[in-house]
CSV table of C-alpha atoms in Angstrom, one decimal:
chain,number,residue,atom,x,y,z
A,103,MET,CA,0.0,0.0,0.0
A,104,ASN,CA,2.7,2.4,0.9
A,105,VAL,CA,4.6,2.1,-2.4
A,106,GLY,CA,1.9,3.8,-4.5
A,107,VAL,CA,0.6,6.4,-2.1
A,108,ALA,CA,2.6,9.6,-1.9
A,109,HIS,CA,1.9,10.8,1.6
A,110,SER,CA,4.3,10.9,4.5
A,111,GLU,CA,2.1,9.2,7.0
A,112,VAL,CA,4.0,6.2,8.5
A,113,ASN,CA,0.9,4.5,9.8
A,114,PRO,CA,-2.4,5.6,8.0
A,115,ASN,CA,-4.4,3.8,10.6
A,116,THR,CA,-3.7,6.6,13.0
A,117,ARG,CA,-5.5,9.1,10.9
A,118,VAL,CA,-8.5,7.1,9.7
A,119,MET,CA,-10.8,8.3,12.4
A,120,ASN,CA,-10.0,11.9,11.6
A,121,SER,CA,-10.7,11.6,7.9
A,122,ARG,CA,-13.3,13.7,6.2
A,123,GLY,CA,-16.8,12.5,6.6
A,124,ILE,CA,-16.1,9.5,8.8
A,125,TRP,CA,-18.0,10.7,11.8
A,126,VAL,CA,-21.1,11.4,9.6
A,127,ALA,CA,-20.7,8.0,8.0
A,128,TYR,CA,-20.5,6.4,11.5
A,129,GLY,CA,-23.7,8.1,12.6
A,130,ILE,CA,-25.4,7.1,9.4
A,131,SER,CA,-24.4,3.5,9.7
A,132,VAL,CA,-25.6,3.3,13.3
A,133,GLY,CA,-28.9,4.8,12.2
A,134,ALA,CA,-29.1,2.4,9.3
A,135,LEU,CA,-28.5,-0.5,11.7
A,136,HIS,CA,-31.2,0.8,13.9
A,137,ILE,CA,-33.7,1.1,11.0
A,138,VAL,CA,-32.9,-2.4,9.8
A,139,LEU,CA,-33.5,-3.8,13.3
A,140,LEU,CA,-36.7,-1.8,13.6
A,141,SER,CA,-38.0,-3.3,10.4
A,142,ILE,CA,-37.9,-6.8,11.8
A,143,PRO,CA,-41.5,-7.4,12.9
A,144,PHE,CA,-40.7,-9.7,15.9
A,145,PHE,CA,-38.8,-7.2,18.0
A,146,SER,CA,-40.5,-4.6,20.2
A,147,VAL,CA,-39.0,-1.1,20.4
A,148,PRO,CA,-37.1,-1.6,23.6
A,149,VAL,CA,-35.7,-4.9,22.3
A,150,VAL,CA,-34.6,-3.1,19.1
A,151,TRP,CA,-32.9,-0.3,21.0
A,152,THR,CA,-31.1,-2.8,23.3
A,153,LEU,CA,-30.1,-4.8,20.3
A,154,THR,CA,-28.8,-1.7,18.5
A,155,ASN,CA,-26.8,-0.7,21.6
A,156,VAL,CA,-25.4,-4.2,22.1
A,157,ILE,CA,-24.5,-4.8,18.4
A,158,HIS,CA,-22.9,-1.4,18.2
A,159,ASN,CA,-20.8,-2.0,21.2
A,160,LEU,CA,-19.9,-5.5,20.1
A,161,VAL,CA,-18.7,-4.3,16.7
A,162,MET,CA,-16.9,-1.3,18.3
A,163,TYR,CA,-15.1,-3.6,20.7
A,164,VAL,CA,-14.0,-6.1,18.0
A,165,LEU,CA,-12.8,-3.4,15.6
A,166,LEU,CA,-11.2,-1.0,18.0
A,167,HIS,CA,-10.0,-3.2,20.9
A,168,ALA,CA,-9.7,-6.8,19.7
A,169,VAL,CA,-8.1,-6.7,16.2
A,170,LYS,CA,-4.4,-5.7,16.4
A,171,GLY,CA,-1.9,-4.4,13.9
A,172,THR,CA,-2.5,-3.0,10.4
A,173,PRO,CA,-3.9,-4.7,7.3
A,174,PHE,CA,-0.9,-3.2,5.3
A,175,GLU,CA,2.8,-3.1,5.8
A,176,THR,CA,4.1,0.0,7.5
A,177,PRO,CA,7.6,1.4,7.0
A,178,ASP,CA,8.2,1.5,10.8
A,179,GLN,CA,9.2,-2.2,11.0
A,180,GLY,CA,6.0,-3.2,12.8
A,181,ARG,CA,5.8,-0.8,15.7
A,182,ALA,CA,2.1,-1.1,15.8
A,183,ARG,CA,1.9,-4.9,15.3
A,184,LEU,CA,0.7,-5.6,18.8
A,185,LEU,CA,-1.4,-2.5,19.2
A,186,THR,CA,-5.2,-2.4,18.7
A,187,HIS,CA,-6.7,0.3,16.5
A,188,TRP,CA,-7.7,2.4,19.5
A,189,GLU,CA,-4.2,2.4,20.7
A,190,GLN,CA,-2.9,3.4,17.3
A,191,ILE,CA,-5.2,6.4,16.9
A,192,ASP,CA,-3.1,9.5,16.7
A,193,TYR,CA,0.0,7.5,17.6
A,194,GLY,CA,-1.2,7.0,21.2
A,195,THR,CA,-1.9,10.6,22.1
A,196,GLN,CA,-4.8,10.6,24.6
A,197,CYS,CA,-8.0,12.7,24.5
A,198,THR,CA,-7.8,13.9,20.9
A,199,ALA,CA,-10.9,14.7,19.0
A,200,ALA,CA,-11.4,11.3,17.4
A,201,ARG,CA,-11.0,9.6,20.8
A,202,LYS,CA,-13.5,11.9,22.4
A,203,PHE,CA,-16.0,11.3,19.7
A,204,LEU,CA,-15.6,7.6,19.9
A,205,SER,CA,-15.9,7.6,23.7
A,206,ILE,CA,-19.0,9.8,23.7
A,207,SER,CA,-21.0,8.0,21.0
A,208,PRO,CA,-21.6,4.8,23.0
A,209,VAL,CA,-22.7,6.9,25.9
A,210,VAL,CA,-25.2,8.8,23.8
A,211,LEU,CA,-26.5,5.6,22.4
A,212,TYR,CA,-26.8,4.2,25.9
A,213,LEU,CA,-28.8,7.2,27.1
A,214,LEU,CA,-31.2,6.9,24.2
A,215,THR,CA,-31.5,3.2,24.8
A,216,SER,CA,-32.2,3.5,28.5
A,217,PHE,CA,-34.9,6.1,27.7
A,218,TYR,CA,-36.6,3.9,25.0
A,219,THR,CA,-36.5,0.8,27.2
A,220,LYS,CA,-38.3,2.7,29.9
A,221,TYR,CA,-35.5,1.8,32.4
A,222,ASP,CA,-36.5,-1.8,32.5
A,223,PRO,CA,-34.1,-3.7,34.9
A,224,ALA,CA,-33.2,-6.6,32.5
A,225,HIS,CA,-32.4,-4.2,29.6
A,226,PHE,CA,-30.5,-2.0,32.0
A,227,LEU,CA,-28.2,-4.8,33.0
A,228,VAL,CA,-27.5,-5.8,29.5
A,229,ASN,CA,-27.0,-2.3,28.2
A,230,THR,CA,-24.8,-1.2,31.1
A,231,SER,CA,-22.5,-4.1,30.9
A,232,SER,CA,-22.2,-3.6,27.2
A,233,LEU,CA,-21.4,0.0,27.7
A,234,LEU,CA,-18.8,-0.8,30.3
A,235,SER,CA,-17.1,-3.3,28.1
A,236,VAL,CA,-16.7,-0.6,25.5
A,237,LEU,CA,-15.8,2.3,27.7
A,238,LEU,CA,-13.2,0.7,30.0
A,239,PRO,CA,-10.7,0.0,27.2
A,240,LYS,CA,-10.9,3.6,26.1
A,241,LEU,CA,-9.6,5.0,29.4
A,242,PRO,CA,-6.1,6.4,29.2
A,243,GLN,CA,-5.1,4.2,32.1
A,244,PHE,CA,-5.9,1.1,30.0
A,245,HIS,CA,-3.6,2.1,27.1
A,246,GLY,CA,-1.7,-1.1,26.2
A,247,VAL,CA,-3.1,-3.0,29.1
A,248,ARG,CA,-3.9,-6.7,28.4
A,249,ILE,CA,-5.9,-8.2,31.3
A,250,PHE,CA,-4.9,-11.8,32.0
A,251,GLY,CA,-2.6,-11.7,28.9
A,252,ILE,CA,-5.6,-12.0,26.6
A,253,ASN,CA,-4.9,-10.7,23.1
A,254,LYS,CA,-1.3,-9.9,24.1
A,255,TYR,CA,0.5,-11.4,21.1
B,740,GLU,CA,42.0,47.1,25.5
B,741,LYS,CA,39.5,44.8,23.7
B,742,GLU,CA,41.0,46.0,20.4
B,743,GLU,CA,44.4,45.1,21.6
B,744,LEU,CA,43.3,41.6,22.5
B,745,ILE,CA,41.6,41.2,19.2
B,746,GLU,CA,44.7,42.3,17.3
B,747,GLU,CA,46.9,40.0,19.4
B,748,TRP,CA,44.7,37.0,18.7
B,749,GLN,CA,46.2,34.5,16.2
B,750,PRO,CA,43.8,31.9,15.0
B,751,GLU,CA,45.1,28.4,15.2
B,752,PRO,CA,46.0,27.0,11.8
B,753,LEU,CA,43.3,24.8,10.2
B,754,VAL,CA,45.9,22.2,9.4
B,755,PRO,CA,48.8,21.7,11.9
B,756,PRO,CA,52.2,21.9,10.3
B,757,VAL,CA,53.1,18.5,8.8
B,758,PRO,CA,56.5,17.3,7.7
B,759,LYS,CA,57.1,17.0,4.0
B,760,ASP,CA,57.3,13.2,4.0
B,761,HIS,CA,53.9,12.6,5.6
B,762,PRO,CA,52.4,9.5,4.0
B,763,ALA,CA,49.1,11.4,3.2
B,764,LEU,CA,51.1,13.8,1.0
B,765,ASN,CA,52.9,11.3,-1.0
B,766,TYR,CA,50.3,8.8,-2.2
B,767,ASN,CA,50.8,6.0,-4.5
B,768,ILE,CA,49.4,6.6,-8.0
B,769,VAL,CA,47.7,3.8,-9.9
B,770,SER,CA,47.8,4.0,-13.7
B,771,GLY,CA,45.8,1.8,-15.8
B,772,PRO,CA,42.9,-0.5,-15.0
B,773,PRO,CA,42.9,-2.5,-11.8
B,774,THR,CA,43.0,-6.1,-12.8
B,775,HIS,CA,45.2,-9.0,-11.7
B,776,ILE,CA,48.2,-6.8,-12.5
B,777,ILE,CA,48.1,-3.3,-11.2
B,778,THR,CA,50.6,-0.6,-12.1
B,779,VAL,CA,51.4,1.3,-9.0
B,780,ASN,CA,53.9,4.2,-9.3
B,781,GLY,CA,55.0,2.8,-12.6
B,782,LYS,CA,55.8,-0.6,-11.2
B,783,GLU,CA,53.7,-3.6,-12.1
B,784,CYS,CA,52.4,-5.4,-9.1
B,785,ILE,CA,50.1,-8.4,-8.5
B,786,ASN,CA,46.8,-7.1,-7.2
B,787,PHE,CA,45.9,-8.8,-3.9
B,788,ALA,CA,43.7,-5.9,-2.8
B,789,SER,CA,40.6,-6.5,-4.8
B,790,PHE,CA,37.8,-9.1,-4.8
B,791,ASN,CA,38.1,-9.7,-8.5
B,792,PHE,CA,38.5,-13.4,-8.0
B,793,LEU,CA,37.8,-14.7,-11.5
B,794,GLY,CA,39.5,-11.9,-13.3
B,795,LEU,CA,36.4,-11.0,-15.1
B,796,LEU,CA,36.9,-7.3,-14.4
B,797,ASP,CA,39.3,-7.0,-17.4
B,798,ASN,CA,37.7,-9.6,-19.6
B,799,GLU,CA,37.4,-8.5,-23.2
B,800,LYS,CA,34.0,-10.1,-23.7
B,801,VAL,CA,32.6,-8.5,-20.6
B,802,LYS,CA,33.9,-5.1,-21.6
B,803,THR,CA,32.5,-5.4,-25.1
B,804,ALA,CA,29.1,-6.4,-23.8
B,805,ALA,CA,29.1,-3.4,-21.4
B,806,GLN,CA,30.1,-1.0,-24.2
B,807,THR,CA,27.4,-2.3,-26.6
B,808,SER,CA,24.9,-1.9,-23.8
B,809,LEU,CA,26.2,1.6,-23.1
B,810,LYS,CA,25.7,2.6,-26.8
B,811,LYS,CA,22.2,1.1,-26.8
B,812,TYR,CA,20.8,2.3,-23.4
B,813,GLY,CA,23.1,5.1,-22.3
B,814,VAL,CA,24.4,5.1,-18.8
B,815,GLY,CA,21.7,5.3,-16.1
B,816,THR,CA,18.1,4.1,-15.9
B,817,CYS,CA,16.7,7.3,-14.3
B,818,GLY,CA,14.2,5.5,-12.2
B,819,PRO,CA,13.4,2.9,-9.7
B,820,ARG,CA,12.2,-0.5,-10.8
B,821,GLY,CA,8.6,0.5,-10.2
B,822,PHE,CA,8.7,3.7,-12.3
B,823,TYR,CA,10.1,3.2,-15.8
B,824,GLY,CA,13.3,1.8,-14.5
B,825,THR,CA,12.9,-1.8,-15.5
B,826,PHE,CA,14.8,-2.7,-18.6
B,827,ASP,CA,14.9,-6.0,-20.5
B,828,VAL,CA,18.4,-6.6,-19.3
B,829,HIS,CA,17.3,-6.5,-15.7
B,830,LEU,CA,14.6,-9.2,-16.3
B,831,GLU,CA,17.1,-11.2,-18.3
B,832,LEU,CA,19.7,-11.0,-15.6
B,833,GLU,CA,17.2,-12.0,-13.0
B,834,GLU,CA,16.1,-15.0,-15.1
B,835,ARG,CA,19.7,-16.0,-15.7
B,836,LEU,CA,20.7,-15.8,-12.1
B,837,ALA,CA,17.7,-17.8,-11.0
B,838,LYS,CA,18.5,-20.5,-13.6
B,839,PHE,CA,22.2,-20.5,-12.7
B,840,MET,CA,21.5,-20.8,-8.9
B,841,ARG,CA,18.7,-23.3,-9.7
B,842,THR,CA,16.1,-21.4,-7.7
B,843,GLU,CA,12.7,-20.2,-8.7
B,844,GLU,CA,13.3,-16.5,-8.8
B,845,ALA,CA,15.9,-13.8,-8.3
B,846,ILE,CA,15.8,-10.1,-7.6
B,847,ILE,CA,18.4,-7.5,-8.5
B,848,TYR,CA,19.5,-4.6,-6.3
B,849,SER,CA,21.6,-1.8,-7.7
B,850,TYR,CA,24.1,-1.6,-4.8
B,851,GLY,CA,25.8,-4.6,-3.2
B,852,PHE,CA,25.8,-3.2,0.3
B,853,ALA,CA,22.1,-2.5,0.1
B,854,THR,CA,21.2,-6.0,-0.9
B,855,ILE,CA,21.5,-7.8,2.4
B,856,ALA,CA,20.8,-4.5,4.3
B,857,SER,CA,17.3,-4.4,2.6
B,858,ALA,CA,16.6,-8.1,2.5
B,859,ILE,CA,16.8,-8.6,6.3
B,860,PRO,CA,14.4,-5.8,7.3
B,861,ALA,CA,12.0,-6.9,4.6
B,862,TYR,CA,11.3,-10.1,6.6
B,863,SER,CA,12.4,-9.5,10.2
B,864,LYS,CA,10.5,-6.8,12.1
B,865,ARG,CA,10.3,-5.7,15.7
B,866,GLY,CA,9.8,-8.5,18.1
B,867,ASP,CA,11.4,-11.1,15.8
B,868,ILE,CA,14.5,-12.9,16.7
B,869,VAL,CA,17.7,-13.1,14.5
B,870,PHE,CA,20.6,-15.4,15.4
B,871,VAL,CA,23.7,-13.9,13.8
B,872,ASP,CA,27.3,-14.8,13.7
B,873,GLU,CA,29.6,-12.5,15.6
B,874,ALA,CA,31.8,-12.0,12.5
B,875,ALA,CA,29.0,-10.9,10.3
B,876,CYS,CA,30.0,-8.2,7.8
B,877,PHE,CA,29.0,-4.5,8.1
B,878,ALA,CA,26.2,-4.7,5.6
B,879,ILE,CA,24.5,-7.5,7.7
B,880,GLN,CA,25.0,-5.4,10.8
B,881,LYS,CA,23.3,-2.4,9.2
B,882,GLY,CA,20.5,-4.6,7.9
B,883,LEU,CA,19.9,-6.0,11.4
B,884,GLN,CA,20.0,-2.5,12.9
B,885,ALA,CA,17.4,-1.4,10.4
B,886,SER,CA,15.2,-4.4,11.1
B,887,ARG,CA,14.7,-3.5,14.8
B,888,SER,CA,14.5,-7.1,15.8
B,889,ASN,CA,16.1,-8.8,18.7
B,890,ILE,CA,19.6,-9.9,17.8
B,891,LYS,CA,21.3,-12.9,19.4
B,892,LEU,CA,25.0,-13.2,18.6
B,893,PHE,CA,26.7,-16.6,18.6
B,894,LYS,CA,30.4,-17.2,18.6
B,895,HIS,CA,32.0,-17.3,15.1
B,896,ASN,CA,31.2,-20.7,13.4
B,897,ASP,CA,30.5,-22.2,16.8
B,898,MET,CA,27.5,-24.5,16.3
B,899,ALA,CA,27.4,-25.5,20.0
B,900,ASP,CA,26.9,-21.9,21.0
B,901,LEU,CA,24.2,-21.5,18.4
B,902,GLU,CA,22.5,-24.6,19.7
B,903,ARG,CA,22.6,-23.3,23.2
B,904,LEU,CA,21.0,-20.1,22.1
B,905,LEU,CA,18.3,-22.0,20.2
B,906,LYS,CA,17.6,-24.2,23.2
B,907,GLU,CA,17.2,-21.1,25.4
B,908,GLN,CA,14.8,-19.7,22.9
B,909,GLU,CA,12.9,-22.9,22.8
B,910,THR,CA,12.4,-23.0,26.6
B,911,GLU,CA,11.2,-19.4,26.5
B,912,ASP,CA,8.8,-20.3,23.7
B,913,GLN,CA,7.3,-23.1,25.7
B,914,LYS,CA,6.7,-20.7,28.6
B,915,ASN,CA,4.8,-18.3,26.3
B,916,PRO,CA,3.4,-20.2,23.3
B,917,ARG,CA,1.1,-17.4,22.1
B,918,LYS,CA,4.1,-15.0,21.8
B,919,ALA,CA,6.1,-17.8,20.1
B,920,ARG,CA,3.4,-18.2,17.5
B,921,VAL,CA,3.8,-14.6,16.3
B,922,THR,CA,7.6,-14.3,16.5
B,923,ARG,CA,9.7,-15.2,13.5
B,924,ARG,CA,13.1,-16.6,13.9
B,925,PHE,CA,16.0,-16.3,11.5
B,926,ILE,CA,19.6,-17.3,11.3
B,927,VAL,CA,21.9,-15.0,9.2
B,928,VAL,CA,25.2,-16.5,8.1
B,929,GLU,CA,27.7,-15.8,5.4
B,930,GLY,CA,29.0,-18.5,3.1
B,931,LEU,CA,32.5,-17.1,3.2
B,932,TYR,CA,33.0,-14.6,5.9
B,933,MET,CA,34.5,-11.3,4.8
B,934,ASN,CA,35.9,-10.6,8.3
B,935,THR,CA,37.6,-13.9,8.9
B,936,GLY,CA,37.8,-15.9,5.7
B,937,ASP,CA,36.1,-19.0,7.1
B,938,ILE,CA,33.4,-21.0,5.6
B,939,CYS,CA,30.3,-21.6,7.6
B,940,PRO,CA,29.3,-25.2,8.5
B,941,LEU,CA,26.2,-25.3,6.5
B,942,PRO,CA,25.2,-29.0,6.9
B,943,GLU,CA,25.0,-28.5,10.7
B,944,LEU,CA,23.1,-25.3,10.2
B,945,ILE,CA,20.5,-27.1,8.1
B,946,LYS,CA,20.1,-29.8,10.8
B,947,LEU,CA,19.6,-27.0,13.4
B,948,LYS,CA,17.2,-25.3,11.1
B,949,TYR,CA,14.9,-28.3,10.9
B,950,LYS,CA,15.3,-29.1,14.5
B,951,TYR,CA,14.4,-25.7,15.9
B,952,LYS,CA,12.3,-24.3,13.0
B,953,VAL,CA,14.3,-21.3,12.0
B,954,ARG,CA,14.7,-19.7,8.6
B,955,ILE,CA,18.2,-19.4,7.2
B,956,PHE,CA,19.4,-16.3,5.3
B,957,LEU,CA,22.7,-17.1,3.6
B,958,GLU,CA,24.9,-14.3,2.4
B,959,GLU,CA,27.1,-15.5,-0.4
B,960,SER,CA,28.9,-12.4,-1.5
B,961,LEU,CA,32.4,-13.9,-1.4
B,962,SER,CA,31.5,-17.5,-2.0
B,963,PHE,CA,29.4,-16.9,-5.2
B,964,GLY,CA,31.6,-17.8,-8.1
B,965,VAL,CA,34.3,-19.2,-5.8
B,966,LEU,CA,33.0,-22.3,-4.0
B,967,GLY,CA,31.4,-25.2,-5.7
B,968,GLU,CA,32.1,-27.1,-8.8
B,969,HIS,CA,30.3,-24.7,-11.1
B,970,GLY,CA,30.6,-21.6,-8.9
B,971,ARG,CA,27.1,-21.8,-7.4
B,972,GLY,CA,28.4,-21.1,-4.0
B,973,ILE,CA,28.5,-22.9,-0.7
B,974,THR,CA,25.4,-25.0,-1.3
B,975,GLU,CA,27.1,-26.6,-4.2
B,976,HIS,CA,30.3,-26.9,-2.2
B,977,PHE,CA,28.6,-29.0,0.5
B,978,GLY,CA,26.1,-30.7,-1.9
B,979,ILE,CA,23.1,-29.2,-0.2
B,980,ASN,CA,19.7,-28.9,-1.8
B,981,ILE,CA,19.2,-25.3,-2.6
B,982,ASP,CA,15.6,-25.4,-1.4
B,983,ASP,CA,16.8,-25.9,2.2
B,984,ILE,CA,18.1,-22.4,2.2
B,985,ASP,CA,15.3,-19.8,2.5
B,986,LEU,CA,17.1,-16.8,1.0
B,987,ILE,CA,20.5,-16.5,-0.7
B,988,SER,CA,21.8,-13.0,-1.0
B,989,ALA,CA,25.0,-12.1,-2.8
B,990,ASN,CA,27.0,-9.2,-4.1
B,991,MET,CA,27.7,-9.0,-7.8
B,992,GLU,CA,30.7,-6.8,-7.0
B,993,ASN,CA,33.2,-9.7,-6.3
B,994,SER,CA,33.4,-12.6,-8.7
B,995,LEU,CA,30.7,-11.4,-11.1
B,996,ALA,CA,32.7,-8.2,-11.8
B,997,SER,CA,29.7,-6.0,-12.0
B,998,ILE,CA,28.0,-3.7,-9.4
B,999,GLY,CA,24.9,-4.5,-7.4
B,1000,GLY,CA,23.6,-7.5,-5.7
B,1001,PHE,CA,20.9,-10.2,-6.0
B,1002,CYS,CA,18.8,-12.3,-3.8
B,1003,CYS,CA,17.5,-15.7,-5.0
B,1004,GLY,CA,15.2,-18.2,-3.5
B,1005,ARG,CA,11.6,-19.4,-3.8
B,1006,SER,CA,9.1,-17.3,-5.7
B,1007,PHE,CA,6.9,-16.3,-2.8
B,1008,ILE,CA,10.0,-15.3,-0.7
B,1009,ILE,CA,11.6,-13.2,-3.4
B,1010,ASP,CA,8.3,-11.6,-4.6
B,1011,HIS,CA,7.9,-10.1,-1.2
B,1012,GLN,CA,11.0,-8.1,-1.6
B,1013,ARG,CA,9.6,-6.4,-4.7
B,1014,LEU,CA,7.4,-4.3,-2.5
B,1015,SER,CA,9.1,-4.3,0.8
B,1016,GLY,CA,12.8,-4.3,-0.1
B,1017,GLN,CA,13.6,-0.7,0.6
B,1018,GLY,CA,16.7,-0.8,-1.6
B,1019,TYR,CA,14.7,-2.2,-4.5
B,1020,CYS,CA,11.7,0.1,-4.4
B,1021,PHE,CA,13.3,3.3,-3.5
B,1022,SER,CA,16.6,3.3,-5.4
B,1023,ALA,CA,17.3,3.7,-9.1
B,1024,SER,CA,17.7,0.4,-10.8
B,1025,LEU,CA,21.0,-1.1,-11.9
B,1026,PRO,CA,22.5,0.7,-14.9
B,1027,PRO,CA,21.9,-1.6,-18.0
B,1028,LEU,CA,25.5,-1.7,-18.9
B,1029,LEU,CA,26.4,-3.3,-15.6
B,1030,ALA,CA,23.5,-5.7,-16.0
B,1031,ALA,CA,24.8,-6.6,-19.5
B,1032,ALA,CA,28.3,-7.0,-18.0
B,1033,ALA,CA,26.9,-9.3,-15.4
B,1034,ILE,CA,25.0,-11.4,-18.0
B,1035,GLU,CA,28.2,-11.8,-20.0
B,1036,ALA,CA,30.2,-12.7,-16.9
B,1037,LEU,CA,27.5,-15.4,-16.1
B,1038,ASN,CA,27.9,-16.7,-19.7
B,1039,ILE,CA,31.7,-17.0,-19.1
B,1040,MET,CA,31.1,-18.7,-15.8
B,1041,GLU,CA,28.7,-21.2,-17.4
B,1042,ASP,CA,30.9,-21.9,-20.4
B,1043,ASN,CA,34.2,-22.4,-18.6
B,1044,PRO,CA,33.6,-24.3,-15.4
B,1045,GLY,CA,37.3,-25.0,-15.3
B,1046,ILE,CA,38.1,-21.5,-14.0
B,1047,PHE,CA,36.9,-22.5,-10.5
B,1048,GLN,CA,39.3,-25.4,-10.3
B,1049,THR,CA,42.1,-23.0,-11.4
B,1050,LEU,CA,41.1,-20.5,-8.8
B,1051,ARG,CA,41.1,-23.1,-6.1
B,1052,ALA,CA,44.4,-24.5,-7.1
B,1053,LYS,CA,46.0,-21.1,-7.1
B,1054,CYS,CA,44.5,-20.3,-3.7
B,1055,GLU,CA,45.9,-23.5,-2.2
B,1056,ARG,CA,49.3,-22.8,-3.7
B,1057,ILE,CA,49.4,-19.3,-2.2
B,1058,HIS,CA,48.1,-20.5,1.1
B,1059,LYS,CA,50.8,-23.2,1.3
B,1060,ALA,CA,53.5,-20.7,0.2
B,1061,LEU,CA,52.4,-18.2,2.8
B,1062,GLN,CA,52.4,-20.7,5.6
B,1063,GLY,CA,56.1,-21.1,5.1
């Protein structure tokens, strides 16, 4: 990839979440997911909102905190080979704009979901645990932390 | 008073005074081309100071081929291999080298030092382990430094030391199998060491390779065109199947009397360097006249396999004579 592209970015993964239009695309895709789930006739509105929240958090966890490295070769001899995409954003600088956006969006989704599920206890449990699973890895204290050695290599 | 000081100040001379017979002032002048016989200060001497082992540097056929190519293509290629710098002579040289070394594919670099210095970082990254001989040449050292991998040095040609290191690595791997699954392990050795003149014990290395599952990178700069019945290097010298070695990298600047270097091996290994060999993608390609000279030198090597016997006989004679 880096042979034909004439920019000086060593690891393009760091800039992907700052690219033009990606935040809008992100919002639209979450909305599209929600509409698709709403169109399934078996699910009631609270179930659909919980499902949206859970699926969004699951996909976010897998893409940002589980998959490591880059899909292309970088000219830095593999410095980011063992880093997840979240840790690669902006080369590890904490609290940048992209990081703030990606931290706030699950919270917003959680608030909407808890409103639409009418604060039902079962839904609350599922949604809160899902939110925690996606918020904890984003804390600056958890940068590079692998609990119990899971996903370390 | 300041002005007085300024006027008194004498700057120190840039060059301290040297006597008239300082060796740097009276250098020896070479006239004529440097071949087997070199004319120094008007006196004809035997040239022991170059790596022109087969004497192809002054060969008429090689020179004619280079001059024809110069008239046809000009001097330089004005581009890297990926941007209008690939000429038919490059492809022909790569094919000829692959056929000569009996491997699947070969790749040409335009500078001999950069060959192994680009080949190593193309495969070995941070977190990978490379076992190197202590007496590895400077190009290998720079390649290892660029690769940012963990280097483990073993004593020169000491297979017991290497086995000890490999065993230590194996115990560490068993402690952490998940880490072991993502680290790549390489052994980098030279066929004929530039620093000590020894040959590496390749059969033992192959045994260690299959026992401990490491890849071997063989640097054949000095042994290409010197060892082996037909000059194919140390693999022919020991009678080893060339597929056992994962990558052979060599300098064309020694026996082949050209400039540049090549790597040869299996297709899927060599193909990787076409995009991640830094010296291949980001340097201008080999000037076509040098590629033509290398092809002609290969022709000579293939047509007269007797020159290798002559070379070996002469080496043994000198060695015996120097031992006294």
